[in-house]
Structures are given as C-alpha cells and as structure tokens.
Amino acid sequence: VVTLSPGDVAESRIPRDVSVVVDISGSMSGEKMEQARRALHQLLGTLTPDDRVRLIAFSSRVQPWRDEWTAATREELRRAAQWVDGLRAEGGTNIHDALEAGFRAESPAARLPILVFMTDGLATNGETRTDRIVAMAEARRGRARVFAFGVGWDVNTHLLDQLGTATRGSTQYVRPDEDVEQAVSLLAAKIRHPVLTDIALERGPVRMTEVYPRELPDLFAGEELVILGRYEGAGQGSVAVTGRRGSASERYATQVRFPARDRGSEYLP
C-alpha cells in the first residue's frame, strides 16, 4: 500500500483548461435547470486569469458559447455568466455530439485539461448507441480528465462510468432529492489546486501483479491518493512515483522492504 499526501501546495498552481458540457434538454426544465445555472456560476467563480474556459450546452443540438478557449478574466467571466443565465431547457438529448464538441479543443502539455459533463438522461438524438459513444469519447478525449455528473434516475450509467474511469476523472450520481449545485461546488473546490498529474508507479525490486487504481488519477490539494497492489517474490529497493507539476517532471522515491510473508499486515486484503 502506498499513500500519497501532498504538503504545502501554495506554489504548485497548474493552469487549467476547463470545458463545461451541460444538458439543457426538456427534462432539465424547472428546478434542475435552476440548480444547473447556480452550479455553473459557482464553477466559473473558481477560475483564475491563468485558466481558460469553454462552455457548451446541448439538447437536440449543440450550442457552444464560443468555439475556442477564452481566458478566464473578470470581464470574460461576466460575459460567460450572462450566457449561462440565458440558457433554456427544451428538446432532446444529443450526448454524442456534445462530448465530441467538448473534446474538440486541444490543450498544451503545460495546462491541465478538465471536462465537466452534466446530464440527466439517455441519448435520444444523433448517435444513441452507448458503445459507439464510449468508443468516440475514448478516441477523442486526448489528455482530458472527465468529471461526470448524472442527475436523477434516468441516466446512462455505463457511459458515465466509462468516462470517469478511462480519463483519470470520476463520476458522481445526484439523486432527485439531492442538490446538483452542491455536488458541482465540491468538485470545483477539489480541482482548484492540482498538485501532481499524469501519475505513474515505477515498479520496485519485486514483480507487481496487481495495482489499483489501474489508471492512477491526478492528485489535488486537500486529498490523498491510496495505491494498493500485490507482488510476487521478496527483496528490498526503491519504489517511486512519477508525475508532472505544470511543465516540470517530478519523482518521489522511498526505500521499501518486500518480505516473503508479512503477518503484521492482515488489514491489507
């Protein structure tokens, strides 16, 4: 078991490219749409001038605020907030084209691409087959981390789970009696200070046969990352974790003894 716990991260700010893709189909009308607006306002409020943003609304068709990245300056965020206030819920649900638009803009290596995806339903327009949508997302996502929110009961859980696990992101489901605004605000606070991205585990002096999570997520301020694994054999040597902090590569190593049998760690299984 390896635990990664960041210390002081005040100087570890990584510029972010944040794409927000939000469902405004007819089923989102009423209180859900109001919650979505408030959630988007909170998310915009966490951006800094170093960040860039794209806003994409979708129903039967895709409605981007702008096609390219926009610097998150105070004036541009004010314009973005006005666009959010004008969103109206109507039409069907074209998830395929919405995600494709969300992945369209590329980010340089020095920036962390994040896509926030929010929907309350199943695909009803355009490509509706889940396997085709998943295949497109995995082929087009590039370096993007996808944080998905499924609102209500009628969501495509297979699609959202695939998006989260395959992209170093996560999926969260919000019940009808829960507040999507609160869920998104917790995510916004989490992703505000990325500490280490593109994390990988360098294998030590023994053969590691299982490591979980298989795709190691990024590490953000205020949280820990726990990596669990099994190994074969015995020995002593260095185990290292590598990653990126902005454009710089980082490596953290520690000396570890791998016993052939350890009776003092019954809690690990």
PDB file of C-alpha atoms in Angstrom:
ATOM      1  CA  VAL A   1       0.000   0.000   0.000  1.00  0.00           C
ATOM      2  CA  VAL A   2       1.323   3.432  -0.979  1.00  0.00           C
ATOM      3  CA  THR A   3      -0.249   6.661   0.253  1.00  0.00           C
ATOM      4  CA  LEU A   4       0.445   9.976  -1.494  1.00  0.00           C
ATOM      5  CA  SER A   5      -0.317  13.008   0.663  1.00  0.00           C
ATOM      6  CA  PRO A   6       0.688  16.474  -0.595  1.00  0.00           C
ATOM      7  CA  GLY A   7       2.102  19.034   1.803  1.00  0.00           C
ATOM      8  CA  ASP A   8       2.119  22.775   1.206  1.00  0.00           C
ATOM      9  CA  VAL A   9       0.868  23.352  -2.351  1.00  0.00           C
ATOM     10  CA  ALA A  10       0.543  27.130  -2.377  1.00  0.00           C
ATOM     11  CA  GLU A  11       3.113  27.430  -5.181  1.00  0.00           C
ATOM     12  CA  SER A  12       2.018  24.391  -7.190  1.00  0.00           C
ATOM     13  CA  ARG A  13      -0.746  26.028  -9.229  1.00  0.00           C
ATOM     14  CA  ILE A  14      -1.205  24.430 -12.665  1.00  0.00           C
ATOM     15  CA  PRO A  15      -3.140  26.443 -15.287  1.00  0.00           C
ATOM     16  CA  ARG A  16      -6.346  24.650 -16.283  1.00  0.00           C
ATOM     17  CA  ASP A  17      -8.366  24.410 -19.467  1.00  0.00           C
ATOM     18  CA  VAL A  18     -11.928  23.783 -18.276  1.00  0.00           C
ATOM     19  CA  SER A  19     -14.670  22.676 -20.678  1.00  0.00           C
ATOM     20  CA  VAL A  20     -18.191  22.572 -19.235  1.00  0.00           C
ATOM     21  CA  VAL A  21     -20.751  20.497 -21.160  1.00  0.00           C
ATOM     22  CA  VAL A  22     -24.264  20.786 -19.707  1.00  0.00           C
ATOM     23  CA  ASP A  23     -27.526  19.100 -20.677  1.00  0.00           C
ATOM     24  CA  ILE A  24     -30.366  21.576 -21.322  1.00  0.00           C
ATOM     25  CA  SER A  25     -32.870  19.101 -22.786  1.00  0.00           C
ATOM     26  CA  GLY A  26     -36.544  19.369 -21.881  1.00  0.00           C
ATOM     27  CA  SER A  27     -36.216  17.021 -18.911  1.00  0.00           C
ATOM     28  CA  MET A  28     -33.873  19.556 -17.252  1.00  0.00           C
ATOM     29  CA  SER A  29     -36.608  22.221 -17.083  1.00  0.00           C
ATOM     30  CA  GLY A  30     -37.685  23.687 -13.768  1.00  0.00           C
ATOM     31  CA  GLU A  31     -35.662  23.293 -10.583  1.00  0.00           C
ATOM     32  CA  LYS A  32     -32.961  21.125 -12.190  1.00  0.00           C
ATOM     33  CA  MET A  33     -32.189  23.878 -14.693  1.00  0.00           C
ATOM     34  CA  GLU A  34     -32.008  26.473 -11.929  1.00  0.00           C
ATOM     35  CA  GLN A  35     -29.645  24.250  -9.956  1.00  0.00           C
ATOM     36  CA  ALA A  36     -27.506  23.737 -13.051  1.00  0.00           C
ATOM     37  CA  ARG A  37     -27.239  27.503 -13.575  1.00  0.00           C
ATOM     38  CA  ARG A  38     -26.192  28.074  -9.979  1.00  0.00           C
ATOM     39  CA  ALA A  39     -23.665  25.240 -10.235  1.00  0.00           C
ATOM     40  CA  LEU A  40     -22.158  26.744 -13.393  1.00  0.00           C
ATOM     41  CA  HIS A  41     -21.901  30.155 -11.717  1.00  0.00           C
ATOM     42  CA  GLN A  42     -20.024  28.586  -8.792  1.00  0.00           C
ATOM     43  CA  LEU A  43     -17.698  26.742 -11.160  1.00  0.00           C
ATOM     44  CA  LEU A  44     -16.940  29.930 -13.094  1.00  0.00           C
ATOM     45  CA  GLY A  45     -16.230  31.709  -9.816  1.00  0.00           C
ATOM     46  CA  THR A  46     -13.345  29.332  -9.029  1.00  0.00           C
ATOM     47  CA  LEU A  47     -11.440  30.132 -12.241  1.00  0.00           C
ATOM     48  CA  THR A  48      -8.452  32.480 -12.279  1.00  0.00           C
ATOM     49  CA  PRO A  49      -6.967  34.587 -15.111  1.00  0.00           C
ATOM     50  CA  ASP A  50      -4.413  31.796 -15.692  1.00  0.00           C
ATOM     51  CA  ASP A  51      -7.243  29.412 -16.599  1.00  0.00           C
ATOM     52  CA  ARG A  52      -9.156  29.119 -19.849  1.00  0.00           C
ATOM     53  CA  VAL A  53     -12.795  28.085 -20.270  1.00  0.00           C
ATOM     54  CA  ARG A  54     -15.229  26.703 -22.832  1.00  0.00           C
ATOM     55  CA  LEU A  55     -18.994  26.434 -22.254  1.00  0.00           C
ATOM     56  CA  ILE A  56     -21.163  24.036 -24.259  1.00  0.00           C
ATOM     57  CA  ALA A  57     -24.893  23.497 -23.792  1.00  0.00           C
ATOM     58  CA  PHE A  58     -26.698  20.698 -25.581  1.00  0.00           C
ATOM     59  CA  SER A  59     -30.164  19.343 -26.205  1.00  0.00           C
ATOM     60  CA  SER A  60     -31.110  18.037 -29.665  1.00  0.00           C
ATOM     61  CA  ARG A  61     -28.282  20.220 -30.960  1.00  0.00           C
ATOM     62  CA  VAL A  62     -25.025  21.517 -29.535  1.00  0.00           C
ATOM     63  CA  GLN A  63     -24.859  25.190 -28.518  1.00  0.00           C
ATOM     64  CA  PRO A  64     -21.325  26.367 -27.682  1.00  0.00           C
ATOM     65  CA  TRP A  65     -20.730  29.749 -26.097  1.00  0.00           C
ATOM     66  CA  ARG A  66     -17.568  30.093 -28.182  1.00  0.00           C
ATOM     67  CA  ASP A  67     -15.663  27.606 -30.314  1.00  0.00           C
ATOM     68  CA  GLU A  68     -12.208  28.327 -28.867  1.00  0.00           C
ATOM     69  CA  TRP A  69     -10.706  28.754 -25.407  1.00  0.00           C
ATOM     70  CA  THR A  70     -11.427  32.008 -23.583  1.00  0.00           C
ATOM     71  CA  ALA A  71      -9.117  33.413 -20.902  1.00  0.00           C
ATOM     72  CA  ALA A  72     -10.948  33.487 -17.562  1.00  0.00           C
ATOM     73  CA  THR A  73     -10.574  37.214 -16.982  1.00  0.00           C
ATOM     74  CA  ARG A  74     -13.128  39.083 -14.898  1.00  0.00           C
ATOM     75  CA  GLU A  75     -14.772  40.626 -17.952  1.00  0.00           C
ATOM     76  CA  GLU A  76     -14.946  37.360 -19.896  1.00  0.00           C
ATOM     77  CA  LEU A  77     -16.368  35.529 -16.883  1.00  0.00           C
ATOM     78  CA  ARG A  78     -19.057  38.196 -16.637  1.00  0.00           C
ATOM     79  CA  ARG A  79     -19.982  37.541 -20.275  1.00  0.00           C
ATOM     80  CA  ALA A  80     -19.958  33.794 -19.649  1.00  0.00           C
ATOM     81  CA  ALA A  81     -22.310  34.234 -16.676  1.00  0.00           C
ATOM     82  CA  GLN A  82     -24.724  36.197 -18.862  1.00  0.00           C
ATOM     83  CA  TRP A  83     -24.725  33.344 -21.384  1.00  0.00           C
ATOM     84  CA  VAL A  84     -25.456  30.837 -18.606  1.00  0.00           C
ATOM     85  CA  ASP A  85     -28.380  32.947 -17.387  1.00  0.00           C
ATOM     86  CA  GLY A  86     -29.897  32.805 -20.875  1.00  0.00           C
ATOM     87  CA  LEU A  87     -29.970  29.004 -21.104  1.00  0.00           C
ATOM     88  CA  ARG A  88     -33.413  27.450 -21.532  1.00  0.00           C
ATOM     89  CA  ALA A  89     -34.330  23.762 -21.286  1.00  0.00           C
ATOM     90  CA  GLU A  90     -36.000  22.219 -24.348  1.00  0.00           C
ATOM     91  CA  GLY A  91     -35.532  19.475 -26.922  1.00  0.00           C
ATOM     92  CA  GLY A  92     -33.929  16.024 -26.872  1.00  0.00           C
ATOM     93  CA  THR A  93     -30.515  14.739 -25.727  1.00  0.00           C
ATOM     94  CA  ASN A  94     -27.590  14.529 -28.182  1.00  0.00           C
ATOM     95  CA  ILE A  95     -24.800  13.235 -25.937  1.00  0.00           C
ATOM     96  CA  HIS A  96     -22.513  12.068 -28.747  1.00  0.00           C
ATOM     97  CA  ASP A  97     -22.177  15.435 -30.481  1.00  0.00           C
ATOM     98  CA  ALA A  98     -21.945  17.287 -27.154  1.00  0.00           C
ATOM     99  CA  LEU A  99     -18.998  15.197 -25.948  1.00  0.00           C
ATOM    100  CA  GLU A 100     -17.349  15.412 -29.361  1.00  0.00           C
ATOM    101  CA  ALA A 101     -17.549  19.212 -29.167  1.00  0.00           C
ATOM    102  CA  GLY A 102     -16.173  19.111 -25.622  1.00  0.00           C
ATOM    103  CA  PHE A 103     -13.076  17.176 -26.733  1.00  0.00           C
ATOM    104  CA  ARG A 104     -12.504  19.267 -29.854  1.00  0.00           C
ATOM    105  CA  ALA A 105     -10.168  21.936 -28.423  1.00  0.00           C
ATOM    106  CA  GLU A 106      -6.651  20.766 -27.542  1.00  0.00           C
ATOM    107  CA  SER A 107      -4.550  21.861 -24.572  1.00  0.00           C
ATOM    108  CA  PRO A 108      -0.742  22.237 -24.428  1.00  0.00           C
ATOM    109  CA  ALA A 109       1.270  19.999 -22.108  1.00  0.00           C
ATOM    110  CA  ALA A 110       1.734  22.774 -19.532  1.00  0.00           C
ATOM    111  CA  ARG A 111      -2.029  23.032 -18.921  1.00  0.00           C
ATOM    112  CA  LEU A 112      -4.421  20.561 -17.264  1.00  0.00           C
ATOM    113  CA  PRO A 113      -7.477  19.825 -19.475  1.00  0.00           C
ATOM    114  CA  ILE A 114     -10.669  19.186 -17.481  1.00  0.00           C
ATOM    115  CA  LEU A 115     -14.109  18.437 -18.884  1.00  0.00           C
ATOM    116  CA  VAL A 116     -17.147  18.710 -16.608  1.00  0.00           C
ATOM    117  CA  PHE A 117     -20.115  16.822 -18.100  1.00  0.00           C
ATOM    118  CA  MET A 118     -23.629  17.056 -16.663  1.00  0.00           C
ATOM    119  CA  THR A 119     -26.693  15.174 -17.915  1.00  0.00           C
ATOM    120  CA  ASP A 120     -29.981  13.858 -16.555  1.00  0.00           C
ATOM    121  CA  GLY A 121     -30.931  11.393 -19.288  1.00  0.00           C
ATOM    122  CA  LEU A 122     -30.182   8.913 -22.030  1.00  0.00           C
ATOM    123  CA  ALA A 123     -29.193   9.790 -25.582  1.00  0.00           C
ATOM    124  CA  THR A 124     -32.275  10.351 -27.775  1.00  0.00           C
ATOM    125  CA  ASN A 125     -30.816  12.278 -30.741  1.00  0.00           C
ATOM    126  CA  GLY A 126     -27.901  11.627 -33.075  1.00  0.00           C
ATOM    127  CA  GLU A 127     -25.828   8.563 -32.188  1.00  0.00           C
ATOM    128  CA  THR A 128     -27.690   6.793 -29.373  1.00  0.00           C
ATOM    129  CA  ARG A 129     -25.717   3.525 -29.099  1.00  0.00           C
ATOM    130  CA  THR A 130     -23.692   3.535 -25.897  1.00  0.00           C
ATOM    131  CA  ASP A 131     -20.782   1.522 -27.303  1.00  0.00           C
ATOM    132  CA  ARG A 132     -20.364   3.974 -30.187  1.00  0.00           C
ATOM    133  CA  ILE A 133     -20.459   6.985 -27.851  1.00  0.00           C
ATOM    134  CA  VAL A 134     -17.927   5.381 -25.497  1.00  0.00           C
ATOM    135  CA  ALA A 135     -15.625   4.476 -28.399  1.00  0.00           C
ATOM    136  CA  MET A 136     -15.752   8.050 -29.711  1.00  0.00           C
ATOM    137  CA  ALA A 137     -15.039   9.506 -26.262  1.00  0.00           C
ATOM    138  CA  GLU A 138     -12.058   7.225 -25.661  1.00  0.00           C
ATOM    139  CA  ALA A 139     -10.656   8.017 -29.117  1.00  0.00           C
ATOM    140  CA  ARG A 140     -11.167  11.787 -28.916  1.00  0.00           C
ATOM    141  CA  ARG A 141     -10.531  12.625 -25.252  1.00  0.00           C
ATOM    142  CA  GLY A 142      -6.766  13.064 -25.565  1.00  0.00           C
ATOM    143  CA  ARG A 143      -5.396  14.224 -22.194  1.00  0.00           C
ATOM    144  CA  ALA A 144      -8.746  15.465 -20.868  1.00  0.00           C
ATOM    145  CA  ARG A 145      -9.924  14.433 -17.402  1.00  0.00           C
ATOM    146  CA  VAL A 146     -13.688  13.930 -17.370  1.00  0.00           C
ATOM    147  CA  PHE A 147     -15.712  14.620 -14.235  1.00  0.00           C
ATOM    148  CA  ALA A 148     -19.259  13.469 -14.963  1.00  0.00           C
ATOM    149  CA  PHE A 149     -22.485  14.151 -13.090  1.00  0.00           C
ATOM    150  CA  GLY A 150     -25.567  12.007 -13.608  1.00  0.00           C
ATOM    151  CA  VAL A 151     -28.661  13.783 -12.320  1.00  0.00           C
ATOM    152  CA  GLY A 152     -31.739  11.718 -11.413  1.00  0.00           C
ATOM    153  CA  TRP A 153     -32.535   8.091 -12.155  1.00  0.00           C
ATOM    154  CA  ASP A 154     -32.729   8.025 -15.986  1.00  0.00           C
ATOM    155  CA  VAL A 155     -29.030   8.370 -16.786  1.00  0.00           C
ATOM    156  CA  ASN A 156     -26.683   6.239 -18.870  1.00  0.00           C
ATOM    157  CA  THR A 157     -24.599   4.847 -16.002  1.00  0.00           C
ATOM    158  CA  HIS A 158     -22.494   2.641 -18.287  1.00  0.00           C
ATOM    159  CA  LEU A 159     -21.426   5.634 -20.359  1.00  0.00           C
ATOM    160  CA  LEU A 160     -20.698   7.903 -17.373  1.00  0.00           C
ATOM    161  CA  ASP A 161     -18.757   5.204 -15.502  1.00  0.00           C
ATOM    162  CA  GLN A 162     -16.638   4.555 -18.605  1.00  0.00           C
ATOM    163  CA  LEU A 163     -15.902   8.262 -18.979  1.00  0.00           C
ATOM    164  CA  GLY A 164     -14.745   8.625 -15.377  1.00  0.00           C
ATOM    165  CA  THR A 165     -12.554   5.541 -15.110  1.00  0.00           C
ATOM    166  CA  ALA A 166     -10.870   5.921 -18.504  1.00  0.00           C
ATOM    167  CA  THR A 167      -9.889   9.576 -18.151  1.00  0.00           C
ATOM    168  CA  ARG A 168      -8.333   9.989 -14.665  1.00  0.00           C
ATOM    169  CA  GLY A 169     -11.594  11.656 -13.627  1.00  0.00           C
ATOM    170  CA  SER A 170     -14.642  10.495 -11.687  1.00  0.00           C
ATOM    171  CA  THR A 171     -18.396  10.011 -11.919  1.00  0.00           C
ATOM    172  CA  GLN A 172     -20.920  11.163  -9.368  1.00  0.00           C
ATOM    173  CA  TYR A 173     -24.641  10.472  -9.305  1.00  0.00           C
ATOM    174  CA  VAL A 174     -27.045  13.014  -7.852  1.00  0.00           C
ATOM    175  CA  ARG A 175     -30.442  11.723  -6.715  1.00  0.00           C
ATOM    176  CA  PRO A 176     -33.579  13.747  -7.495  1.00  0.00           C
ATOM    177  CA  ASP A 177     -33.765  14.865  -3.860  1.00  0.00           C
ATOM    178  CA  GLU A 178     -30.096  15.978  -3.807  1.00  0.00           C
ATOM    179  CA  ASP A 179     -28.605  19.315  -4.817  1.00  0.00           C
ATOM    180  CA  VAL A 180     -26.522  19.214  -8.011  1.00  0.00           C
ATOM    181  CA  GLU A 181     -25.238  22.684  -7.152  1.00  0.00           C
ATOM    182  CA  GLN A 182     -23.571  21.349  -4.008  1.00  0.00           C
ATOM    183  CA  ALA A 183     -22.054  18.375  -5.852  1.00  0.00           C
ATOM    184  CA  VAL A 184     -20.501  20.594  -8.522  1.00  0.00           C
ATOM    185  CA  SER A 185     -19.233  23.101  -5.953  1.00  0.00           C
ATOM    186  CA  LEU A 186     -17.383  20.300  -4.127  1.00  0.00           C
ATOM    187  CA  LEU A 187     -15.757  19.283  -7.405  1.00  0.00           C
ATOM    188  CA  ALA A 188     -14.845  22.903  -8.161  1.00  0.00           C
ATOM    189  CA  ALA A 189     -13.093  23.177  -4.806  1.00  0.00           C
ATOM    190  CA  LYS A 190     -11.253  19.903  -5.391  1.00  0.00           C
ATOM    191  CA  ILE A 191      -9.877  20.694  -8.858  1.00  0.00           C
ATOM    192  CA  ARG A 192      -8.855  24.218  -7.941  1.00  0.00           C
ATOM    193  CA  HIS A 193      -5.302  23.188  -6.997  1.00  0.00           C
ATOM    194  CA  PRO A 194      -3.925  20.233  -8.975  1.00  0.00           C
ATOM    195  CA  VAL A 195      -0.690  19.071  -7.327  1.00  0.00           C
ATOM    196  CA  LEU A 196       0.576  16.170  -9.447  1.00  0.00           C
ATOM    197  CA  THR A 197      -0.780  14.952 -12.789  1.00  0.00           C
ATOM    198  CA  ASP A 198      -0.049  12.024 -15.116  1.00  0.00           C
ATOM    199  CA  ILE A 199       0.943   9.905 -12.116  1.00  0.00           C
ATOM    200  CA  ALA A 200       2.705   6.589 -12.683  1.00  0.00           C
ATOM    201  CA  LEU A 201       4.205   4.000 -10.347  1.00  0.00           C
ATOM    202  CA  GLU A 202       7.744   2.778 -11.056  1.00  0.00           C
ATOM    203  CA  ARG A 203       7.935  -0.881 -10.245  1.00  0.00           C
ATOM    204  CA  GLY A 204      10.319  -1.855  -7.449  1.00  0.00           C
ATOM    205  CA  PRO A 205      12.605  -4.870  -6.874  1.00  0.00           C
ATOM    206  CA  VAL A 206       9.720  -7.371  -6.999  1.00  0.00           C
ATOM    207  CA  ARG A 207       7.159  -8.291  -9.630  1.00  0.00           C
ATOM    208  CA  MET A 208       3.918  -6.385  -9.071  1.00  0.00           C
ATOM    209  CA  THR A 209       0.997  -8.449 -10.304  1.00  0.00           C
ATOM    210  CA  GLU A 210      -1.947  -6.184  -9.474  1.00  0.00           C
ATOM    211  CA  VAL A 211      -2.141  -2.425  -8.931  1.00  0.00           C
ATOM    212  CA  TYR A 212      -5.309  -0.489  -8.183  1.00  0.00           C
ATOM    213  CA  PRO A 213      -6.453   2.012  -9.356  1.00  0.00           C
ATOM    214  CA  ARG A 214      -5.307   0.734 -12.749  1.00  0.00           C
ATOM    215  CA  GLU A 215      -5.377   4.279 -14.179  1.00  0.00           C
ATOM    216  CA  LEU A 216      -3.937   6.465 -11.415  1.00  0.00           C
ATOM    217  CA  PRO A 217      -5.931   9.687 -11.020  1.00  0.00           C
ATOM    218  CA  ASP A 218      -4.445  13.132 -10.586  1.00  0.00           C
ATOM    219  CA  LEU A 219      -3.662  14.351  -7.086  1.00  0.00           C
ATOM    220  CA  PHE A 220      -5.327  17.550  -5.905  1.00  0.00           C
ATOM    221  CA  ALA A 221      -4.738  19.694  -2.831  1.00  0.00           C
ATOM    222  CA  GLY A 222      -6.509  18.552   0.312  1.00  0.00           C
ATOM    223  CA  GLU A 223      -6.786  14.886  -0.625  1.00  0.00           C
ATOM    224  CA  GLU A 224      -4.788  11.670  -0.506  1.00  0.00           C
ATOM    225  CA  LEU A 225      -4.245   9.005  -3.116  1.00  0.00           C
ATOM    226  CA  VAL A 226      -4.001   5.398  -1.925  1.00  0.00           C
ATOM    227  CA  ILE A 227      -2.462   2.809  -4.270  1.00  0.00           C
ATOM    228  CA  LEU A 228      -2.890  -0.882  -3.468  1.00  0.00           C
ATOM    229  CA  GLY A 229      -1.100  -3.805  -5.085  1.00  0.00           C
ATOM    230  CA  ARG A 230       0.087  -7.375  -4.879  1.00  0.00           C
ATOM    231  CA  TYR A 231       3.609  -8.604  -5.541  1.00  0.00           C
ATOM    232  CA  GLU A 232       5.499 -11.843  -6.058  1.00  0.00           C
ATOM    233  CA  GLY A 233       8.891 -12.610  -4.580  1.00  0.00           C
ATOM    234  CA  ALA A 234      10.838 -10.720  -1.915  1.00  0.00           C
ATOM    235  CA  GLY A 235      13.531  -8.083  -1.753  1.00  0.00           C
ATOM    236  CA  GLN A 236      14.432  -4.525  -0.847  1.00  0.00           C
ATOM    237  CA  GLY A 237      14.801  -1.495  -3.075  1.00  0.00           C
ATOM    238  CA  SER A 238      13.345   1.771  -4.293  1.00  0.00           C
ATOM    239  CA  VAL A 239       9.693   2.349  -5.200  1.00  0.00           C
ATOM    240  CA  ALA A 240       8.996   5.644  -6.957  1.00  0.00           C
ATOM    241  CA  VAL A 241       6.026   7.678  -8.070  1.00  0.00           C
ATOM    242  CA  THR A 242       6.421   9.999 -11.054  1.00  0.00           C
ATOM    243  CA  GLY A 243       4.206  12.765 -12.352  1.00  0.00           C
ATOM    244  CA  ARG A 244       4.066  16.275 -13.701  1.00  0.00           C
ATOM    245  CA  ARG A 245       3.693  19.599 -11.920  1.00  0.00           C
ATOM    246  CA  GLY A 246       2.869  22.033 -14.701  1.00  0.00           C
ATOM    247  CA  SER A 247       5.580  21.570 -17.328  1.00  0.00           C
ATOM    248  CA  ALA A 248       8.098  20.044 -14.882  1.00  0.00           C
ATOM    249  CA  SER A 249       8.581  16.320 -14.212  1.00  0.00           C
ATOM    250  CA  GLU A 250       8.576  15.162 -10.586  1.00  0.00           C
ATOM    251  CA  ARG A 251       9.780  11.939  -8.980  1.00  0.00           C
ATOM    252  CA  TYR A 252       9.318  10.792  -5.386  1.00  0.00           C
ATOM    253  CA  ALA A 253      11.059   7.635  -4.176  1.00  0.00           C
ATOM    254  CA  THR A 254      11.270   5.666  -0.954  1.00  0.00           C
ATOM    255  CA  GLN A 255      13.150   2.554   0.142  1.00  0.00           C
ATOM    256  CA  VAL A 256      10.845  -0.389   0.771  1.00  0.00           C
ATOM    257  CA  ARG A 257      11.377  -3.903   2.104  1.00  0.00           C
ATOM    258  CA  PHE A 258       9.175  -6.561   0.486  1.00  0.00           C
ATOM    259  CA  PRO A 259       9.047  -9.583   2.809  1.00  0.00           C
ATOM    260  CA  ALA A 260       8.188 -13.035   1.520  1.00  0.00           C
ATOM    261  CA  ARG A 261       5.494 -13.126   4.200  1.00  0.00           C
ATOM    262  CA  ASP A 262       4.237 -10.350   6.464  1.00  0.00           C
ATOM    263  CA  ARG A 263       1.939 -11.451   9.260  1.00  0.00           C
ATOM    264  CA  GLY A 264       1.580  -7.909  10.591  1.00  0.00           C
ATOM    265  CA  SER A 265      -0.481  -6.559   7.672  1.00  0.00           C
ATOM    266  CA  GLU A 266      -3.685  -8.591   7.848  1.00  0.00           C
ATOM    267  CA  TYR A 267      -5.659  -5.398   7.194  1.00  0.00           C
ATOM    268  CA  LEU A 268      -4.356  -5.075   3.625  1.00  0.00           C
ATOM    269  CA  PRO A 269      -6.587  -7.682   1.940  1.00  0.00           C
TER     270      PRO A 269
END
